[in-house]
Coordinates of C-alpha atoms and ligand atoms in Angstrom, one line a residue:
M70 CA 86.9 94.9 77.8
T71 CA 86.2 93.9 81.2
A72 CA 85.5 95.9 84.4
Q73 CA 88.1 94.4 86.2
T74 CA 90.9 95.2 83.3
L75 CA 89.4 98.7 83.4
L76 CA 89.9 99.2 86.5
R77 CA 93.6 97.5 86.9
R78 CA 94.6 99.7 84.0
A79 CA 93.0 103.5 85.5
T80 CA 94.3 102.6 88.9
G81 CA 97.5 100.0 89.2
L82 CA 95.7 98.4 91.6
S83 CA 95.3 94.8 91.9
V84 CA 91.2 94.6 91.6
S85 CA 90.0 91.1 91.9
R86 CA 86.9 90.5 89.9
T87 CA 84.7 90.0 92.1
V88 CA 85.7 93.6 93.9
A89 CA 85.5 94.7 89.8
E90 CA 81.8 93.2 89.3
R91 CA 80.4 94.2 92.5
A92 CA 81.5 97.8 92.2
V93 CA 79.8 98.1 88.6
G94 CA 76.9 96.7 90.2
Q95 CA 76.4 99.6 92.6
R96 CA 76.8 102.1 90.4
M97 CA 74.3 100.4 87.5
E98 CA 72.3 100.8 90.5
Q99 CA 72.6 104.3 90.7
T100 CA 72.9 105.0 87.5
G101 CA 69.8 103.4 86.3
F102 CA 71.3 100.5 84.1
T103 CA 70.2 97.0 84.2
D104 CA 72.7 95.5 81.6
S105 CA 76.7 95.8 82.6
A106 CA 77.7 95.3 79.3
A107 CA 75.8 98.1 78.1
Y108 CA 77.3 100.4 81.6
L109 CA 81.0 99.7 80.1
Q110 CA 80.1 100.8 77.4
A111 CA 78.6 104.2 77.8
L112 CA 81.3 105.1 80.8
T113 CA 82.8 108.2 80.7
P114 CA 85.6 109.5 82.7
A115 CA 83.1 110.7 84.9
E116 CA 81.5 108.1 85.7
M117 CA 84.9 106.2 85.8
T118 CA 85.9 108.3 88.4
Q119 CA 82.8 107.2 91.0
L120 CA 84.1 103.5 90.3
I121 CA 87.2 104.4 91.0
E122 CA 86.2 105.5 94.4
L123 CA 84.2 102.4 95.0
V124 CA 87.6 100.4 94.7
V125 CA 90.2 102.9 96.2
V126 CA 91.4 102.1 100.1
P127 CA 91.4 104.9 101.5
E128 CA 92.5 103.8 104.5
S129 CA 94.9 105.7 106.9
W130 CA 94.5 107.7 110.2
L131 CA 96.7 110.1 112.0
F132 CA 100.6 110.1 112.9
R133 CA 100.4 106.4 111.4
D134 CA 104.2 104.6 112.1
P135 CA 105.1 107.7 113.6
Q136 CA 108.9 107.3 113.6
A137 CA 108.3 107.9 109.6
F138 CA 107.5 111.6 110.6
Y139 CA 110.1 112.2 113.4
A140 CA 112.8 111.0 111.0
T141 CA 111.5 113.3 108.8
V142 CA 111.5 116.8 111.4
E143 CA 115.2 115.3 112.1
L144 CA 116.1 115.7 108.1
V145 CA 114.3 118.9 107.8
Q146 CA 115.9 120.5 111.0
E147 CA 119.6 119.7 109.5
R148 CA 118.6 121.0 106.2
W149 CA 117.4 124.2 107.5
A150 CA 120.3 124.8 109.9
R151 CA 122.3 124.7 106.3
G152 CA 119.7 126.9 104.6
R153 CA 118.2 124.6 102.5
A154 CA 114.3 124.7 102.7
T155 CA 112.8 121.2 102.5
R156 CA 110.4 119.7 99.5
I157 CA 107.9 117.0 100.8
L158 CA 105.5 114.6 99.0
S159 CA 103.0 112.2 100.1
I160 CA 101.2 110.0 97.6
P161 CA 98.9 108.5 98.4
C162 CA 98.1 110.9 100.9
A163 CA 94.6 109.3 101.3
G164 CA 92.0 111.9 103.6
G165 CA 95.2 114.4 104.2
E166 CA 96.0 112.5 107.6
E167 CA 99.6 111.9 106.3
P168 CA 100.9 115.0 105.3
Y169 CA 98.7 116.9 108.3
S170 CA 100.5 114.9 110.6
M171 CA 104.1 115.6 108.6
A172 CA 102.3 119.6 109.5
M173 CA 101.7 118.9 113.3
A174 CA 104.8 117.2 113.4
L175 CA 107.3 119.4 112.1
R176 CA 105.5 122.3 114.2
D177 CA 105.8 120.7 117.0
G178 CA 110.1 120.3 115.7
G179 CA 109.8 123.9 116.2
V180 CA 110.8 124.3 112.6
P181 CA 109.5 127.3 111.1
K182 CA 107.1 127.1 107.7
Q183 CA 109.5 128.7 105.0
A184 CA 111.9 125.9 106.0
F185 CA 109.3 123.4 104.0
S186 CA 106.5 122.8 101.8
I187 CA 104.3 119.8 101.8
D188 CA 102.1 118.5 98.2
A189 CA 99.9 116.0 98.5
Y190 CA 98.3 113.2 96.3
D191 CA 95.7 110.6 95.8
L192 CA 94.4 108.7 93.4
S193 CA 90.6 109.4 94.8
P194 CA 89.2 113.1 93.9
G195 CA 86.5 111.7 97.3
C196 CA 89.9 111.6 98.8
I197 CA 91.3 114.7 98.3
E198 CA 87.8 116.8 99.1
R199 CA 87.7 115.4 102.1
A200 CA 91.5 116.3 102.9
Q201 CA 90.7 119.7 102.0
A202 CA 87.9 119.7 104.1
G203 CA 90.4 118.8 107.0
I204 CA 87.5 116.9 109.4
Y205 CA 88.2 114.2 111.1
G206 CA 85.8 111.5 113.3
R207 CA 87.5 109.2 116.1
N208 CA 88.8 106.7 113.1
A209 CA 91.5 109.1 112.4
F210 CA 92.5 109.4 115.9
R211 CA 93.8 105.8 116.4
A212 CA 97.6 107.0 117.9
Q213 CA 98.6 106.3 121.2
D214 CA 98.8 110.1 122.1
V215 CA 96.2 112.0 120.9
A216 CA 97.2 115.1 122.5
F217 CA 98.1 116.8 119.2
R218 CA 94.2 117.0 118.8
E219 CA 93.6 119.6 121.6
R220 CA 97.1 121.7 119.4
Y221 CA 96.0 121.2 116.6
F222 CA 91.8 121.2 116.1
T223 CA 88.9 122.5 116.9
H224 CA 85.6 120.7 117.7
V225 CA 83.3 121.3 115.3
A226 CA 80.9 118.3 116.5
D227 CA 80.1 115.5 117.9
D228 CA 82.9 113.4 116.4
A229 CA 84.3 115.7 114.8
Y230 CA 87.5 117.7 114.4
R231 CA 88.7 120.3 111.9
I232 CA 92.6 121.2 111.8
I233 CA 93.5 124.6 112.5
D234 CA 93.6 127.1 109.0
A235 CA 97.4 127.9 109.9
L236 CA 97.7 123.5 109.3
R237 CA 95.7 123.4 106.7
E238 CA 97.8 125.8 104.5
Q239 CA 100.8 124.3 104.7
V240 CA 99.5 121.3 102.7
T241 CA 98.5 121.5 98.6
F242 CA 96.5 118.8 97.9
R243 CA 95.4 117.6 94.3
Q244 CA 94.0 114.5 92.7
G245 CA 96.9 112.6 91.2
N246 CA 98.2 108.8 90.0
L247 CA 101.2 108.2 91.1
L248 CA 101.5 106.1 87.6
Q249 CA 101.1 108.8 85.3
F250 CA 102.9 111.6 87.2
D251 CA 104.8 114.2 85.6
T252 CA 108.2 113.0 86.5
A253 CA 109.6 115.1 83.4
T254 CA 108.6 118.2 85.3
Y255 CA 109.4 117.6 88.9
S256 CA 112.4 115.2 88.0
R257 CA 114.4 115.0 91.1
H258 CA 112.4 117.8 92.9
Y259 CA 111.7 116.3 96.9
D260 CA 113.6 116.1 99.0
V261 CA 111.2 113.4 101.4
I262 CA 108.7 111.5 99.5
F263 CA 106.2 109.0 102.1
C264 CA 104.5 106.6 99.7
R265 CA 103.7 104.0 102.1
N266 CA 100.8 101.7 102.0
L267 CA 99.9 101.9 98.3
L268 CA 102.6 98.7 96.5
I269 CA 101.0 96.5 98.8
Y270 CA 98.0 96.1 96.6
F271 CA 100.1 96.4 92.9
D272 CA 101.4 93.5 91.3
K273 CA 105.0 93.9 90.4
P274 CA 105.2 95.0 87.0
T275 CA 103.2 97.8 88.5
T276 CA 105.7 98.6 92.0
R277 CA 108.6 98.4 89.2
A278 CA 106.5 101.1 87.4
A279 CA 105.6 103.6 90.4
I280 CA 109.8 102.6 92.3
A281 CA 110.8 104.1 89.4
N282 CA 108.5 107.6 88.9
L283 CA 109.5 107.7 92.4
S284 CA 113.0 107.5 92.0
A285 CA 112.9 110.2 89.0
L286 CA 110.4 112.8 91.4
L287 CA 113.3 112.1 94.3
A288 CA 116.1 114.2 95.1
D289 CA 119.6 112.5 94.5
D290 CA 120.5 112.6 97.9
G291 CA 116.4 112.3 98.9
M292 CA 114.8 109.9 101.7
L293 CA 111.9 107.7 100.8
L294 CA 109.3 107.0 103.4
A295 CA 107.6 103.3 102.8
G296 CA 105.3 101.2 104.7
Y297 CA 107.3 98.2 106.1
A298 CA 106.0 95.1 103.8
E299 CA 107.2 97.3 101.0
V300 CA 110.9 97.9 102.5
P301 CA 111.8 94.9 100.1
S302 CA 110.5 95.7 96.9
F303 CA 112.6 99.1 96.5
C304 CA 114.9 97.2 97.9
Q305 CA 114.9 95.1 94.7
N306 CA 114.1 98.4 92.6
G307 CA 117.3 100.7 93.2
F308 CA 116.7 101.5 97.1
A309 CA 118.4 100.9 100.0
P310 CA 117.4 101.5 103.6
L311 CA 118.5 103.9 106.2
Q312 CA 119.4 103.6 109.4
F313 CA 115.7 104.9 111.4
R314 CA 114.8 102.5 113.3
Q315 CA 111.2 101.4 112.3
A316 CA 110.5 105.0 109.9
F317 CA 110.9 102.5 107.2
A318 CA 113.2 105.0 105.5
L319 CA 115.0 104.2 102.0
K320 CA 118.0 106.4 100.0
K321 CA 118.2 105.9 96.0
D322 CA 120.7 103.4 96.2
T323 CA 123.9 104.8 94.9
A324 CA 126.6 102.4 96.4
P325 CA 130.0 102.4 93.6
P326 CA 131.0 99.7 91.7
A327 CA 132.9 96.9 93.2
A328 CA 134.9 96.1 90.4
A329 CA 138.5 96.9 92.9
I330 CA 136.9 95.5 95.9
Q331 CA 137.2 91.9 96.4
L332 CA 134.4 90.4 98.4
A333 CA 136.1 88.3 101.4
P334 CA 134.8 84.4 101.4
L335 CA 131.3 83.3 102.6
S336 CA 131.8 79.7 104.1
P337 CA 129.2 77.7 103.4
L338 CA 126.2 78.8 105.7
P339 CA 128.1 79.9 108.2
A340 CA 125.8 81.3 110.9
L341 CA 124.3 77.5 110.9
R342 CA 127.6 76.6 112.9
G343 CA 128.8 76.6 116.1
V344 CA 127.6 79.2 118.5
P345 CA 125.3 81.4 117.6
P346 CA 126.3 85.3 117.6
A347 CA 124.6 87.2 120.5
P348 CA 121.8 88.7 117.8
R349 CA 122.9 92.3 117.1
R350 CA 120.6 95.3 117.3
V351 CA 119.9 98.4 115.4
A352 CA 121.1 101.2 116.5
A353 CA 118.7 103.1 119.4
P354 CA 116.0 105.5 117.9
V355 CA 117.2 108.6 116.8
A356 CA 114.3 111.2 117.6
P357 CA 114.9 114.6 116.2
A358 CA 116.0 116.8 119.1
A359 CA 112.8 118.8 119.2
V360 CA 110.7 116.0 119.2
R361 CA 112.7 114.7 122.2
T362 CA 112.1 118.1 124.5
R363 CA 108.0 117.7 123.8
P364 CA 107.4 114.3 125.0
V365 CA 103.6 114.7 124.8
S366 CA 103.7 115.7 121.0
V367 CA 103.6 112.4 119.3
P368 CA 103.6 109.2 120.6
S369 CA 106.8 106.5 120.7
S370 CA 107.0 102.9 120.0
P371 CA 107.4 100.8 123.6
P372 CA 111.1 99.3 123.9
A373 CA 111.4 95.7 123.0
P374 CA 111.3 93.0 125.4
A375 CA 114.9 91.0 126.4
A376 CA 115.8 88.5 123.8
P377 CA 115.4 84.9 124.2
A378 CA 118.7 84.2 122.4
D379 CA 118.0 80.3 123.7
L380 CA 115.2 80.2 121.0
L381 CA 118.0 80.9 117.9
A382 CA 120.3 78.4 119.4
E383 CA 117.9 76.4 119.2
A384 CA 116.8 77.5 115.9
R385 CA 120.3 76.8 114.1
L386 CA 120.3 73.4 115.8
L387 CA 117.0 72.6 114.3
A388 CA 118.3 73.9 111.1
D389 CA 121.9 71.5 111.2
R390 CA 119.5 68.4 111.3
G391 CA 117.2 69.2 108.5
Q392 CA 114.5 70.3 110.7
L393 CA 113.7 72.9 108.8
R394 CA 110.0 73.6 109.8
E395 CA 110.9 73.5 113.6
A396 CA 113.5 75.6 112.4
G397 CA 111.4 78.3 111.2
E398 CA 108.9 78.2 114.6
K399 CA 111.4 79.1 116.5
C400 CA 112.2 82.0 113.7
H401 CA 109.3 83.2 114.5
A402 CA 108.2 82.5 118.1
H403 CA 111.5 84.8 118.7
L404 CA 110.6 87.6 116.4
A405 CA 107.1 87.8 118.2
R406 CA 109.1 88.3 120.8
V407 CA 111.6 90.7 119.4
P408 CA 110.0 92.3 116.2
E409 CA 113.6 93.9 115.2
A410 CA 115.5 91.0 115.6
A411 CA 117.7 90.6 112.6
E412 CA 119.3 87.6 113.3
A413 CA 116.1 85.6 113.3
Y414 CA 115.1 87.4 109.8
F415 CA 118.3 85.9 108.3
M416 CA 118.0 82.7 110.1
L417 CA 114.7 82.5 108.1
G418 CA 116.4 83.2 104.7
I419 CA 119.0 80.4 105.4
I420 CA 116.5 78.2 106.0
N421 CA 114.5 78.9 102.9
E422 CA 117.0 78.9 101.3
L423 CA 117.9 75.2 102.3
A424 CA 114.0 74.4 101.4
G425 CA 114.8 75.6 97.7
K426 CA 112.3 78.7 98.6
M427 CA 114.7 81.4 96.8
D428 CA 111.9 83.9 97.0
L429 CA 111.4 83.7 101.0
A430 CA 115.3 83.8 101.4
D431 CA 115.9 86.6 99.7
D432 CA 112.8 88.5 101.1
Y433 CA 113.8 87.2 104.6
W434 CA 117.4 88.6 103.9
R435 CA 116.0 91.6 103.0
R436 CA 114.5 92.3 106.0
C437 CA 117.3 91.4 108.2
I438 CA 119.4 94.0 106.7
Y439 CA 117.2 96.4 106.4
L440 CA 117.0 96.1 110.3
Q441 CA 120.6 95.7 110.4
P442 CA 121.7 97.4 107.3
D443 CA 126.2 96.4 108.3
H444 CA 124.9 92.6 108.3
Y445 CA 127.5 91.5 106.4
E446 CA 126.3 87.3 105.9
A447 CA 123.0 88.8 104.6
L448 CA 124.3 90.8 101.9
C449 CA 126.6 88.2 100.8
H450 CA 123.5 85.6 100.7
L451 CA 121.8 88.4 98.8
A452 CA 124.3 89.0 96.6
L453 CA 125.2 85.3 95.7
L454 CA 121.4 85.3 95.1
A455 CA 121.4 88.0 92.8
G456 CA 124.3 87.0 90.8
R457 CA 122.4 83.4 90.5
N458 CA 119.3 85.4 89.5
G459 CA 121.5 86.9 86.3
N460 CA 120.9 90.3 88.4
H461 CA 124.6 90.9 88.0
T462 CA 124.3 95.1 88.8
A463 CA 122.1 94.3 92.0
A464 CA 125.2 91.5 92.7
V465 CA 127.8 94.2 92.4
T466 CA 126.3 96.5 94.9
L467 CA 125.3 93.9 97.4
K468 CA 129.3 92.8 97.1
A469 CA 130.2 96.5 97.5
R470 CA 128.6 96.8 100.2
A471 CA 129.4 93.8 101.9
A472 CA 132.9 94.6 101.7
R473 CA 132.7 98.3 102.4
I474 CA 131.7 96.2 106.0
Y475 CA 134.0 93.9 105.9
Q476 CA 137.0 96.4 105.7
R477 CA 135.4 98.4 108.6
R478 CA 135.5 95.3 110.5
Q479 CA 139.0 94.1 109.6
A480 CA 140.3 98.1 110.7
T481 CA 138.4 97.9 113.8
N482 CA 139.6 94.4 114.8
Ligands
LIG553 C1 96.3 102.3 102.5 S1 95.6 104.4 101.5 C2 97.3 104.9 102.4 C3 97.2 106.5 102.5 C4 98.4 106.3 103.4 N1 99.7 107.1 102.4 C5 99.0 106.0 104.3 O1 100.1 105.0 104.8 O2 98.4 106.0 105.4 C6 96.6 104.2 100.0 C7 95.3 104.9 98.8 O3 95.9 105.2 97.6 C8 95.6 105.4 96.8 N2 95.3 105.2 95.5 C9 95.5 104.0 94.8 N3 96.1 103.6 93.6 C10 96.8 105.2 93.3 C11 97.5 105.2 92.4 N4 97.8 104.9 90.9 N5 98.2 106.5 92.1 C12 97.7 107.2 93.6 N6 96.9 106.9 94.2 C13 96.2 106.2 94.5 C14 93.6 105.3 97.3 O4 93.4 106.4 96.9 C15 94.0 105.2 98.5 O5 93.8 106.7 99.6

């Protein structure tokens, strides 16, 4: 077996041949082997671990994408008000930056420690060792506002800060592989799961296997926090977006079957005709009360600039005329100014559908409904596409969601 195959099987990561061979070369130098076949032949589990250390990407920092922590504080507070503690899982946790950020945000939110527990896993034993030590340099403090360093770290050396023991004790670290997790013992055990910036390194079958494990670990009413680029994969595998701005939060999709619900008729490309609808915006961020009252605790995102509505109108006209490339450019220009413009993603879906690029269309419509979960047209297009692809369960679920939105709109008109 090649080094690449061995590493892919052990980690699930889409390791390239170059990276695998470079890692083997490095370990051969350190262990005195001169022949790669002999090295691979003699590979022990301990040596495999050393090899894996060379291919993982343990990139992380404190309060990375902080809205995920705000959303979780809010959920933990709500549950605790009803007398329920919250079990949180961070996988992968890299060097502990993510679970410690969670612990800090909860403390900032005034949440008592008996209201939650945090388990954190990473494939890399080196990462777990660093996490347990809890010592961080400049790179970990990349957030806009690092006032939390004063509150929760002690300065131990030139560029080294150690997290205080009271927080360190709130996280249980273990080495573990998401793909081999004991999902039977921990079935529906966690109320909140952070799985951010891992699936981007997996191929499609591995992504599906990882999401199946996460789904087994997550309580049915639980919340999953993903990395931005990973949201579409979750939506394609049994999850639906939750409306926390920029938290990239998802829940298990348990929409009821739509047998009895009729989908409102969908005219061909409705959004490309006539005057464009005003761009719809996602709801304002719902910052947890306790975080709101302590503005120094964690950085918040700057407000989006005003929407250049004419760019989208121009995009529609160009798409109507068949100038798809130019139309796409206008949408991207719009997104550069208003990154959360669901309507621009919807348009990009339409443009790619017209160009026959159905995978891309699917991806853009999913981004659209992530940003605006009640985008009726995007849901309809996704439902039709899922049906065309033979994914009837997804089609039914999407139609049901669209139908509910249609009914709601009829009721409010
Ligand atoms: C980019 S870091 C993400 C850390 C953190 N979640 C974040 O978003 O900042 C990716 C981590 O995934 C870990 N990893 C890779 N494959 C894994 C697997 N199969 N199971 C668990 N962890 C894995 C790596 O060791 C690395 O620390």
